Coordinates of C-alpha atoms in Angstrom, one line a residue:
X1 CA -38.4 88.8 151.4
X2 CA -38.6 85.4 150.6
X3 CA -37.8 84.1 147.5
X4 CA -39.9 80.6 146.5
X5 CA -40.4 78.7 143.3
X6 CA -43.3 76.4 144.0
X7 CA -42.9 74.6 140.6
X8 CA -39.0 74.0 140.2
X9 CA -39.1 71.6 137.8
X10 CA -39.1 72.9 134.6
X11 CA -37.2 70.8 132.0
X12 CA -36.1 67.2 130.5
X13 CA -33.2 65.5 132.4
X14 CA -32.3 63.9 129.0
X15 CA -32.7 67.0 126.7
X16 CA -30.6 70.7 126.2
X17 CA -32.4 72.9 128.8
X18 CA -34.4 75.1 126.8
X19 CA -35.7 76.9 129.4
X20 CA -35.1 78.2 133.5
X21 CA -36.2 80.2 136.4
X22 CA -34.4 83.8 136.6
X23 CA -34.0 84.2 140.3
X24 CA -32.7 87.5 141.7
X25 CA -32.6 89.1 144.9
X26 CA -35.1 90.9 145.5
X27 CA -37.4 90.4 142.6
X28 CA -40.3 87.6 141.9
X29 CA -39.1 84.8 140.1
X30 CA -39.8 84.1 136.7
X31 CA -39.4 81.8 133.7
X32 CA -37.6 82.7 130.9
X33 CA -36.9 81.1 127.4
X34 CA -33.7 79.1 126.4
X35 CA -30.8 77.9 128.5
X36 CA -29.3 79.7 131.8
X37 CA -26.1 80.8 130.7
X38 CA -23.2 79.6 132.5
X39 CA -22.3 82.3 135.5
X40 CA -20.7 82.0 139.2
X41 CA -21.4 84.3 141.8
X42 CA -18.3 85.9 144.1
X43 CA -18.5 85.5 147.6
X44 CA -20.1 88.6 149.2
X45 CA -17.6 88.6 152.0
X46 CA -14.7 89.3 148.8
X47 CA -12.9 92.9 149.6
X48 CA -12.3 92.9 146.4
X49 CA -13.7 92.2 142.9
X50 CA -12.6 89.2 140.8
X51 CA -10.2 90.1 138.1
X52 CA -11.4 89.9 134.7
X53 CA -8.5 90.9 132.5
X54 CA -7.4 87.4 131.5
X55 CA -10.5 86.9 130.1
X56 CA -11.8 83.7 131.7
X57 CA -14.5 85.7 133.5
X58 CA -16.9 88.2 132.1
X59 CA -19.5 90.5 134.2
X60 CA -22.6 88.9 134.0
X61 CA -25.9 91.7 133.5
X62 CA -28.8 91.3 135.0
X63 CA -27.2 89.8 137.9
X64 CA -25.5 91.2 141.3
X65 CA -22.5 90.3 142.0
X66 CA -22.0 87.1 139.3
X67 CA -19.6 86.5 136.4
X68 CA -20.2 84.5 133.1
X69 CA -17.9 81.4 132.7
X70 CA -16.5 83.0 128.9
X71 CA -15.0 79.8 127.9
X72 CA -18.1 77.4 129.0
X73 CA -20.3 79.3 127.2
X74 CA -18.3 79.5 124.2
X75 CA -17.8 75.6 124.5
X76 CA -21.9 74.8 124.8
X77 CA -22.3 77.4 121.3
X78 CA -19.8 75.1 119.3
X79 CA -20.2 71.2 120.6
X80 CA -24.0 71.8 120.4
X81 CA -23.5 72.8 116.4
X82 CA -20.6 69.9 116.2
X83 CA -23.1 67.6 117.8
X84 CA -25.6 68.7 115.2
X85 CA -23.4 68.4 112.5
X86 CA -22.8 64.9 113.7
X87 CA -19.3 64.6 115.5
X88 CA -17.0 65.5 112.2
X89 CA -13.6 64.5 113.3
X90 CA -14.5 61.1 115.5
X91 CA -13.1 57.8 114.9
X92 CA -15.0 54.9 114.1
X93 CA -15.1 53.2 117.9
X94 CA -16.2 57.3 119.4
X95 CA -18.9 57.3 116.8
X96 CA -20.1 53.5 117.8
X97 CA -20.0 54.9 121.5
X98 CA -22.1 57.8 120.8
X99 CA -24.6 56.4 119.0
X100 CA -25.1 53.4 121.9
X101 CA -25.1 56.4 124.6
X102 CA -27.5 58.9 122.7
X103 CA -30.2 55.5 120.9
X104 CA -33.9 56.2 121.2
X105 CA -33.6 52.4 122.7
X106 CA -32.0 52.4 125.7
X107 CA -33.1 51.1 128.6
X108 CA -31.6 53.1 131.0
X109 CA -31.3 56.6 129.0
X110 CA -28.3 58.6 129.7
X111 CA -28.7 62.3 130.9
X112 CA -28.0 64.9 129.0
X113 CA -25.4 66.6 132.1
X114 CA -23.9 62.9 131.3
X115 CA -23.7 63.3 127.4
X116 CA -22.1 67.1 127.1
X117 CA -19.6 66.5 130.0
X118 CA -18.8 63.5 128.0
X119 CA -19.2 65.2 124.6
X120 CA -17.2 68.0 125.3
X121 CA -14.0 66.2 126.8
X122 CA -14.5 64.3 123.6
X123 CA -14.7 67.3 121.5
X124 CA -11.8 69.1 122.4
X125 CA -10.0 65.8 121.7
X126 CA -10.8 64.6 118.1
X127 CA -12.9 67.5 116.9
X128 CA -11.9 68.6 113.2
X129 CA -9.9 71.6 113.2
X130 CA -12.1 74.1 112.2
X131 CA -14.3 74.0 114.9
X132 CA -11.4 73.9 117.4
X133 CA -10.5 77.3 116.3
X134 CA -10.8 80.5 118.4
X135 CA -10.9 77.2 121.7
X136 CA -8.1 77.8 124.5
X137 CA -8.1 76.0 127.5
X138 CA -5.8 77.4 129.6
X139 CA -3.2 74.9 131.4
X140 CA -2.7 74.6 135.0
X141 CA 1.2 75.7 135.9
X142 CA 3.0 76.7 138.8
X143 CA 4.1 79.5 139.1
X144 CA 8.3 80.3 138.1
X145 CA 8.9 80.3 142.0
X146 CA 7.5 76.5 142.6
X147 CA 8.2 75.0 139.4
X148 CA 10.9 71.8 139.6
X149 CA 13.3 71.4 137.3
X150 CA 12.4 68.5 135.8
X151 CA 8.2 70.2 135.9
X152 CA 6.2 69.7 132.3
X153 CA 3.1 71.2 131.8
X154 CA 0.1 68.9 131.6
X155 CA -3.5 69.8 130.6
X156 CA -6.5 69.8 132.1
X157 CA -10.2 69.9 131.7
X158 CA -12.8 70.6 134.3
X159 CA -16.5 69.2 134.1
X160 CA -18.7 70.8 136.7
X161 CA -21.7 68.5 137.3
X162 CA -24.5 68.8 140.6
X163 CA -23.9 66.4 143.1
X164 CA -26.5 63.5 142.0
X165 CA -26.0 64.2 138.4
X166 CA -23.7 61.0 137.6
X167 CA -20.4 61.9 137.6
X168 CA -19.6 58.5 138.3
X169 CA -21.1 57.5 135.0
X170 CA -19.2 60.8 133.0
X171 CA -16.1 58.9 134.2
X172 CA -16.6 55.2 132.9
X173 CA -17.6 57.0 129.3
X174 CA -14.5 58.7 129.2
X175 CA -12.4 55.7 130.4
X176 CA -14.1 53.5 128.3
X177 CA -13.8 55.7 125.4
X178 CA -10.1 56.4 125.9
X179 CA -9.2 53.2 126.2
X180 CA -11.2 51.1 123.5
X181 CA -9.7 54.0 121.1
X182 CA -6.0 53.1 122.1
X183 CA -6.6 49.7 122.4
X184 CA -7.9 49.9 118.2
X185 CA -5.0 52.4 117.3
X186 CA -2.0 52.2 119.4
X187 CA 0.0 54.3 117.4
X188 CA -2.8 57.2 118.6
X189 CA -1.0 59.7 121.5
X190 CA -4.7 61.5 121.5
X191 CA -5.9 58.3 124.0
X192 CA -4.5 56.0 126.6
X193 CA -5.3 52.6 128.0
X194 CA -3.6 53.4 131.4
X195 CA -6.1 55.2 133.4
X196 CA -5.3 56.8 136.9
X197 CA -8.5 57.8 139.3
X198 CA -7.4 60.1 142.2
X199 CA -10.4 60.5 144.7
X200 CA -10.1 62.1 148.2
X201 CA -10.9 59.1 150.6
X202 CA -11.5 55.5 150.8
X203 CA -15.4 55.5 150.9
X204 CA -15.0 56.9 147.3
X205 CA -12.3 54.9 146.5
X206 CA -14.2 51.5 147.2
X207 CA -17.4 53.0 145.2
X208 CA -15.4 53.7 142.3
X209 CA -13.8 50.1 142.0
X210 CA -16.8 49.4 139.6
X211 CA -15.1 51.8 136.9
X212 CA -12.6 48.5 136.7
X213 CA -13.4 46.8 133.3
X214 CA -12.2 43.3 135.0
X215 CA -15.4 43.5 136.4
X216 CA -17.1 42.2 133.9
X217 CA -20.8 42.1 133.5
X218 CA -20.8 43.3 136.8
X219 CA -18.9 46.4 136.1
X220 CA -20.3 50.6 135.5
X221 CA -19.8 49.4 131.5
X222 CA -22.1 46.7 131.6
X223 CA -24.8 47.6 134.6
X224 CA -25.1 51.3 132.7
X225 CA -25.1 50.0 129.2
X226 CA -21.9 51.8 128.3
X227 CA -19.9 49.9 126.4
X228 CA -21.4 47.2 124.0
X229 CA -20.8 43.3 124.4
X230 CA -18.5 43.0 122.1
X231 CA -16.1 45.7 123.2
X232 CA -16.0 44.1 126.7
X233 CA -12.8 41.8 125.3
X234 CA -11.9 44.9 123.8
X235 CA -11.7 46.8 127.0
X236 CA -10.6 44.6 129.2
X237 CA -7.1 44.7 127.5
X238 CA -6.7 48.3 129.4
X239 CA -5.9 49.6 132.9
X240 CA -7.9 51.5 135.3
X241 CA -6.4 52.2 138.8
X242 CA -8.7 53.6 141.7
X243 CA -6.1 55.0 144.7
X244 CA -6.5 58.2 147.1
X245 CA -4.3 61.1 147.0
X246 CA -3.0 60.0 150.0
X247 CA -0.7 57.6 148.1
X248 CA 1.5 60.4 146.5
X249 CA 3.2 61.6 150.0
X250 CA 6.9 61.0 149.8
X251 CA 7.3 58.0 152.3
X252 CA 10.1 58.6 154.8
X253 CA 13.3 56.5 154.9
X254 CA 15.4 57.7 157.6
X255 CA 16.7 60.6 159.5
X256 CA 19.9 62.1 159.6
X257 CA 20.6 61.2 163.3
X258 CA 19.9 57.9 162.7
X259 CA 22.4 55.1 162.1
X260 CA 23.4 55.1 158.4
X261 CA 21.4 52.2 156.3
X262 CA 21.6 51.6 152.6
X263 CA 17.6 51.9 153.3
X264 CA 18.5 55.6 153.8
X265 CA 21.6 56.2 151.3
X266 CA 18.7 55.6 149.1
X267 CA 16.3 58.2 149.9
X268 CA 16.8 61.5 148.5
X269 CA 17.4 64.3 151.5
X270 CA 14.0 66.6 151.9
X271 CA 14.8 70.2 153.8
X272 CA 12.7 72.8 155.0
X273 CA 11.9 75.8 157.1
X274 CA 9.6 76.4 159.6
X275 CA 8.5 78.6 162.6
X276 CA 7.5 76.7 165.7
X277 CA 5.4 78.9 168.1
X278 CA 5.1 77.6 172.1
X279 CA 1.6 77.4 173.3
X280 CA -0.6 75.5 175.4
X281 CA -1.7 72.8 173.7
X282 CA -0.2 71.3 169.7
X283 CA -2.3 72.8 167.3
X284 CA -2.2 74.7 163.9
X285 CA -4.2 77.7 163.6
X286 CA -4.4 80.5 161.4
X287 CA -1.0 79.3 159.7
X288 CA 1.0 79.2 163.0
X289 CA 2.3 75.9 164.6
X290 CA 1.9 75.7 168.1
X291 CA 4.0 72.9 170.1
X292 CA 3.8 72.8 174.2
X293 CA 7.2 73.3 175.7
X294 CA 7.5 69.3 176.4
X295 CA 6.8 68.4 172.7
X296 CA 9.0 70.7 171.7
X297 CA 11.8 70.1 173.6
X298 CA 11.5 66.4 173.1
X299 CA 11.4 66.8 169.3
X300 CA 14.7 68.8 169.3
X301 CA 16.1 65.9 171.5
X302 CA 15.0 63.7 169.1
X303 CA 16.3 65.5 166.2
X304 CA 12.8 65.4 164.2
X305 CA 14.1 69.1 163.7
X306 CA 17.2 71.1 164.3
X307 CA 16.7 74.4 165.6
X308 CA 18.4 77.7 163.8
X309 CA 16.9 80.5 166.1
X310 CA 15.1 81.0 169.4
X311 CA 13.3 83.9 170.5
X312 CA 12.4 84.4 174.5
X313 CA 10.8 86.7 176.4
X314 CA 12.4 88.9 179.4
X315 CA 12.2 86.3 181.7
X316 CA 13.6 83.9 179.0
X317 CA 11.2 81.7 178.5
X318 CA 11.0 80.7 174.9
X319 CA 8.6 81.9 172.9
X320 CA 9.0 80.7 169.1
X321 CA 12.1 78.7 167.3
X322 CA 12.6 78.8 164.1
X323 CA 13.7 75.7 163.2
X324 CA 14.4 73.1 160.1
X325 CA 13.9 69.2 158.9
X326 CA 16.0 67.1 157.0
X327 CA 14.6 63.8 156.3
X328 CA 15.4 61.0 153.9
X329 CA 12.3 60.1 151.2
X330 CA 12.0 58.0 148.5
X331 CA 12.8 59.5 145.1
X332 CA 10.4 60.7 142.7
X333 CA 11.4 57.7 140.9
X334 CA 10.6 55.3 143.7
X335 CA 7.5 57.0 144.6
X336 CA 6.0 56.9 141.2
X337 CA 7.1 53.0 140.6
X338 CA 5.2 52.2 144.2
X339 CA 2.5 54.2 143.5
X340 CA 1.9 52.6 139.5
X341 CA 4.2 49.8 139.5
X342 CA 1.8 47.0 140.4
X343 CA -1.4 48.5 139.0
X344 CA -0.2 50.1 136.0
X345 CA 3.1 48.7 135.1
X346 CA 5.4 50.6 132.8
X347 CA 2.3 52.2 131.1
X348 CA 3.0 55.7 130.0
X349 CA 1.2 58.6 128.5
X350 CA -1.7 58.2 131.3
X351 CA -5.6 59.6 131.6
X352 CA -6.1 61.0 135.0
X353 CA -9.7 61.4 136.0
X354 CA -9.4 63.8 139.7
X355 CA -12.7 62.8 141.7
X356 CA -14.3 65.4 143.4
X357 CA -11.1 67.8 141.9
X358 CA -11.8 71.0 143.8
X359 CA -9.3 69.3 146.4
X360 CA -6.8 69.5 143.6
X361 CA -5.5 72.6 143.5
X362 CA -1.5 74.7 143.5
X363 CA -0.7 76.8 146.1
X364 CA 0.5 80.4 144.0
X365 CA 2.0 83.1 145.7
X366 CA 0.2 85.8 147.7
X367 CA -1.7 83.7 150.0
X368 CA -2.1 85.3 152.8
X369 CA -1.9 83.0 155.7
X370 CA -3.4 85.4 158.4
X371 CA -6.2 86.0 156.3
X372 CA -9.4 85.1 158.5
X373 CA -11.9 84.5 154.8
X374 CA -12.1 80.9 155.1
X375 CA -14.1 78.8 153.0
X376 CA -14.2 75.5 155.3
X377 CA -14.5 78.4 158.7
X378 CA -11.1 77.3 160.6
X379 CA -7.6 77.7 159.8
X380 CA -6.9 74.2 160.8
X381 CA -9.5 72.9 157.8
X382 CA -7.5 75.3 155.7
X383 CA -3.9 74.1 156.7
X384 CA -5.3 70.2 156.2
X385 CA -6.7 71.7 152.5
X386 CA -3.2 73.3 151.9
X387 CA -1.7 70.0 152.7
X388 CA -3.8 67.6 150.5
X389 CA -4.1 70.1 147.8
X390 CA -0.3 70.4 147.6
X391 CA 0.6 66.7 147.9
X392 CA -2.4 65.6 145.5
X393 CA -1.1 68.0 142.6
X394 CA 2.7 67.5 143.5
X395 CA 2.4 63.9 142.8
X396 CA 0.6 64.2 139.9
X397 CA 3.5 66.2 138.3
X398 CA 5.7 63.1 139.6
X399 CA 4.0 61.3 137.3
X400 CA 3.8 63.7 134.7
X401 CA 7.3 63.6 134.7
X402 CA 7.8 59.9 135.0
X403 CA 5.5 58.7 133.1
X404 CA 3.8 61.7 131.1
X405 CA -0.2 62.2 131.3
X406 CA -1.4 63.2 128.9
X407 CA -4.4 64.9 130.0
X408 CA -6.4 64.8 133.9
X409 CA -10.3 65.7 134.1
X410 CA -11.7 67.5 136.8
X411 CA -14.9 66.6 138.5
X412 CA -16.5 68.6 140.9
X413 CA -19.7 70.1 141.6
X414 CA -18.0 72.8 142.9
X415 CA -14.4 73.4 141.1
X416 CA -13.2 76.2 142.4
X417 CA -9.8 77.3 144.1
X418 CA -10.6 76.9 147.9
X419 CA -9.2 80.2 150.4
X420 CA -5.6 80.4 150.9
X421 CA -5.2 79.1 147.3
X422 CA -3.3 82.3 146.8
X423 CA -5.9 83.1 144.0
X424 CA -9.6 84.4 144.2
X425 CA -11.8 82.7 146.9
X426 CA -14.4 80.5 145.2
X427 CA -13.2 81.7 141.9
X428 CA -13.7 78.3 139.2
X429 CA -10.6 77.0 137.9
X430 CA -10.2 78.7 134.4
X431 CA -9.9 74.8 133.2
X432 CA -13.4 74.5 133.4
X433 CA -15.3 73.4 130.0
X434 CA -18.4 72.7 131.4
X435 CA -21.1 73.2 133.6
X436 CA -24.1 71.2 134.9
X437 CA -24.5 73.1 138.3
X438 CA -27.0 72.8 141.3
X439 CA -29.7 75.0 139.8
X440 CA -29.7 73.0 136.4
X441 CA -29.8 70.0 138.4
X442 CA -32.7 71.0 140.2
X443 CA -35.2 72.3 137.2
X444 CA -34.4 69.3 135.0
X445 CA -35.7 67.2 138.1
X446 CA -32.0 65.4 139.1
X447 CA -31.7 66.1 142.5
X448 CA -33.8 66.5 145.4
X449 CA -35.9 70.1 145.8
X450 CA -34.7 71.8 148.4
X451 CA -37.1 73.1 151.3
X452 CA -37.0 75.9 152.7
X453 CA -38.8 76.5 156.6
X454 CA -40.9 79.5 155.3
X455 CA -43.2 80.1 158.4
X456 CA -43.9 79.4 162.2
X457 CA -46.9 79.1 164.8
X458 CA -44.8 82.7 166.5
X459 CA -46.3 85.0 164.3
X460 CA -42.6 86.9 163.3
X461 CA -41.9 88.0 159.8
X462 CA -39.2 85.5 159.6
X463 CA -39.3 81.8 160.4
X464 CA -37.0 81.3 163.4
X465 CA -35.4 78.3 161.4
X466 CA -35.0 79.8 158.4
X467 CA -31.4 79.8 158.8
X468 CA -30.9 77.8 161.3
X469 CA -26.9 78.5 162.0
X470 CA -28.2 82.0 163.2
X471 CA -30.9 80.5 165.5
X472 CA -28.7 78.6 167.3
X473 CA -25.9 81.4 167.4
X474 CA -28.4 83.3 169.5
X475 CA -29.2 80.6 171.7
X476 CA -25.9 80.2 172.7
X477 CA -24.2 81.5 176.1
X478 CA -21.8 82.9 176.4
X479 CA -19.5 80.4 177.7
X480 CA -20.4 78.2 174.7
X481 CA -19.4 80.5 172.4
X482 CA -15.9 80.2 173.2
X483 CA -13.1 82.2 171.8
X484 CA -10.6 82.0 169.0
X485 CA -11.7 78.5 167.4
X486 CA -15.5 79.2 167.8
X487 CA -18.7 77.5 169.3
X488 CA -18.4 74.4 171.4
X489 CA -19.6 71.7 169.2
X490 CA -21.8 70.0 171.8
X491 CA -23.5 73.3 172.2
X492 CA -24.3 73.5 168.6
X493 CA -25.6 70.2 168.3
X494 CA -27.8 70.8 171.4
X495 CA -29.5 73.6 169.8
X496 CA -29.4 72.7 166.9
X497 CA -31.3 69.6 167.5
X498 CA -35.2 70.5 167.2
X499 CA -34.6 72.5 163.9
X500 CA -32.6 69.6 162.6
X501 CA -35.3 67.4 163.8
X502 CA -38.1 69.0 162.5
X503 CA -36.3 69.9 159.1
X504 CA -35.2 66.3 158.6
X505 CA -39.2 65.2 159.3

């Protein structure tokens, strides 16, 4: 069956939702009254069902297989009454913000995805007490067994917004509001003038450089009517740094073969285990690390590793080594001072906005490296995901620890641990405050409508490009399937080509 809604549309973009499509498996669509309440669904392909004891989640009726986002919900109740009481608890400069973002007058009117992701950042900042109580946002922590020494615990707030929604725009608001508050109150801890933005690639990175108030007229603040004229001088006096994650991996300084330097007596010493498995080809896959024989012999000569163990067959050919590295790095210290030191000074007590912050994420315990549930479909994306993930939030708790932050949001359209997380597949971080998804996106006419390819000229029950990943999985040989790491690519994209075609006309 089919499911279409020929009218998606339903709803303001720059008004509360007071109305949406229930859509269901199974059933004919239909419109109900008031706003969709703020729900996930869990991955069919789960063994197991999400665990709901900590509260974050809540079974969601009506609805197969989906759970209610507790804490969003809660969060949309009590800003929308705070917004109608109008913002008790705000300083002068967030009120004057407010009213520019929200006038009758604008030319360019703000959204209203834009306004509660900013709202609600903004509420659970300078709201008066009493509407703060019964609010917990739970903090983000390592676990006992991967906590350093010297770890604090920062806090953080995820905004889940559609792709196409404006997150871009949520995060000059927020900067701008942080920083002209600091900048008139600098004995205020609640706000910063230092801002850090972590995104996951230099495309991004470049886009984002308009969020820099040294812009000028030319800058998000000016060009989207953010901030008015004469806060520009005002603003200006703060710092915003763009930079990718890629920034925070420990640079090396030496190795321990090589000739003593006071480059390396510098460095700290970095150690750790690792199994080395011999194979055809160097590759990662499904957690392993394969090296050929060559590689790995000429990496041992080269002491890039020393080896503890090696295991061989009858015939005594080697089969995996376990084996270890010790390299010199820069200091926590050092890495921090390059990272900030140019862009941000000395500045402490720093706002971290994460772009697209489902890359973000701590490895816990209990991932289960052989586990073939895969979100990105190959172990290698997963062991590249593991990587960032762990070097984007290790550095941030460099800083933390440096310089203090004193609070990071999340944006994502999708913020949710990834697989091998060692949590829940797909389950949204528990940080999460608010939600402007996909669907929302859709019926308030945001983003594109998607199309579905509902019938043919063949006459079957099903168009053959309805799902267009199975047509070409049956069109394949059986050479191009391959094995282990799936379908040739140039046989996809052969196949693939007239649905693509077609779909994309």
């Amino acid at each position: 069956m089919t499911i279409e809604v020929t009218q998606p549309i339903l709803v303001s973009p720059y008004e509360v939702p007071d109305k949406h499509w229930y859509i269901q498996a199974g059933e004919t669509p239909r419109q109900e009254e008031g706003r969709r309440r703020s729900f996930v669904f869990q991955p069919r392909n789960m063994r197991e069902d999400w665990d709901i004891s900590d509260g974050s989640l809540a079974r969601m009726p009506n609805y197969e297989n989906a759970y209610e986002l507790v804490l969003v919900n809660r969060l949309r109740e009590t800003v929308g009454r705070w917004r109608d009481d109008g913002y008790p608890g705000v300083t002068r400069t967030t009120r004057e913000l407010l009213l520019l973002w929200k006038s009758p007058d604008r030319q360019q009117r703000l959204f209203f995805a834009q306004m509660e992701a900013a709202e609600t950042i903004i509420f659970l900042r300078e709201a008066r007490a009493d509407y703060l109580q019964g609010i917990d946002v739970p903090r983000d922590e390592p676990a006992p067994e991967f906590r350093a020494e010297d770890f604090a615990p920062w806090t953080r707030y995820a905004c889940k917004m559609a792709t196409g929604s404006g997150k871009t725009t949520v995060m000059a608001m927020l900067a701008a509001w942080s920083i002209l508050n600091k900048v008139n109150d600098r004995s205020d801890r609640r706000f910063s003038d230092a801002v850090l933005i972590i995104c996951p690639n230099i495309t991004i990175r470049d886009r984002l450089r308009e969020l820099d108030p040294a812009a000028g007229e030319a800058s998000l603040y000016r060009t989207r009517d953010l901030v008015p004229g004469h806060m520009m001088q005002l603003l200006a006096r703060g710092r915003v740094f763009v930079t990718n994650w890629h920034v925070f991996e420990a640079q090396e300084m030496g190795r321990v073969g090589d000739v003593p330097s006071r480059v390396v007596r510098k460095g700290v010493v970095e150690e750790r285990d690792e199994t080395i498995h011999i194979g055809e080809k160097n590759t990662t896959a499904r957690g392993k690390r394969y090296l050929t024989l060559d590689d790995y012999q000429s990496q041992v000569d080269a002491r890039i590793f020393f080896v503890k163990h090696e295991e061989r067959d009858d015939a005594g050919n080697l089969k995996w080594a376990s084996v270890y590295f010790r390299r010199y790095v820069e200091s926590d210290t050092a890495l921090v001072e390059r990272v900030l030191g140019r862009e941000l000074g000395k500045k402490q007590n720093l706002l971290v906005l994460n772009d697209e912050a489902h890359h973000a994420y701590r490895i816990h315990p209990g991932s289960d490296e052989t586990d073939e549930e895969s979100l990105s479909g190959t172990a290698a994306d997963d062991d590249s995901m593991m990587v960032e993930a762990t070097v984007w939030i290790s550095g941030l708790d460099k800083v933390q620890a440096q310089r203090g932050i004193n609070f990071a949001i999340d944006l994502s359209a999708t913020p949710y641990f990834l697989a091998r997380a060692g949590r829940d597949t797909a389950r949204p971080f528990p940080w999460t405050v608010s939600d402007f998804g996909l669907v929302d996106a859709i019926e308030s006419g945001l983003v594109k409508v998607p199309q579905l390819a509902s019938s043919d000229t063949t006459g079957a029950e099903r168009a053959q490009y309805f799902n267009v990943w199975d047509f070409v999985m049956k069109k394949l040989t059986k050479s191009e399937r391959g094995t282990g790491s799936g379908p040739k690519p140039d046989a996809v994209l052969k196949h693939a080509a007239q649905p693509l075609s077609m779909l994309a006309g």
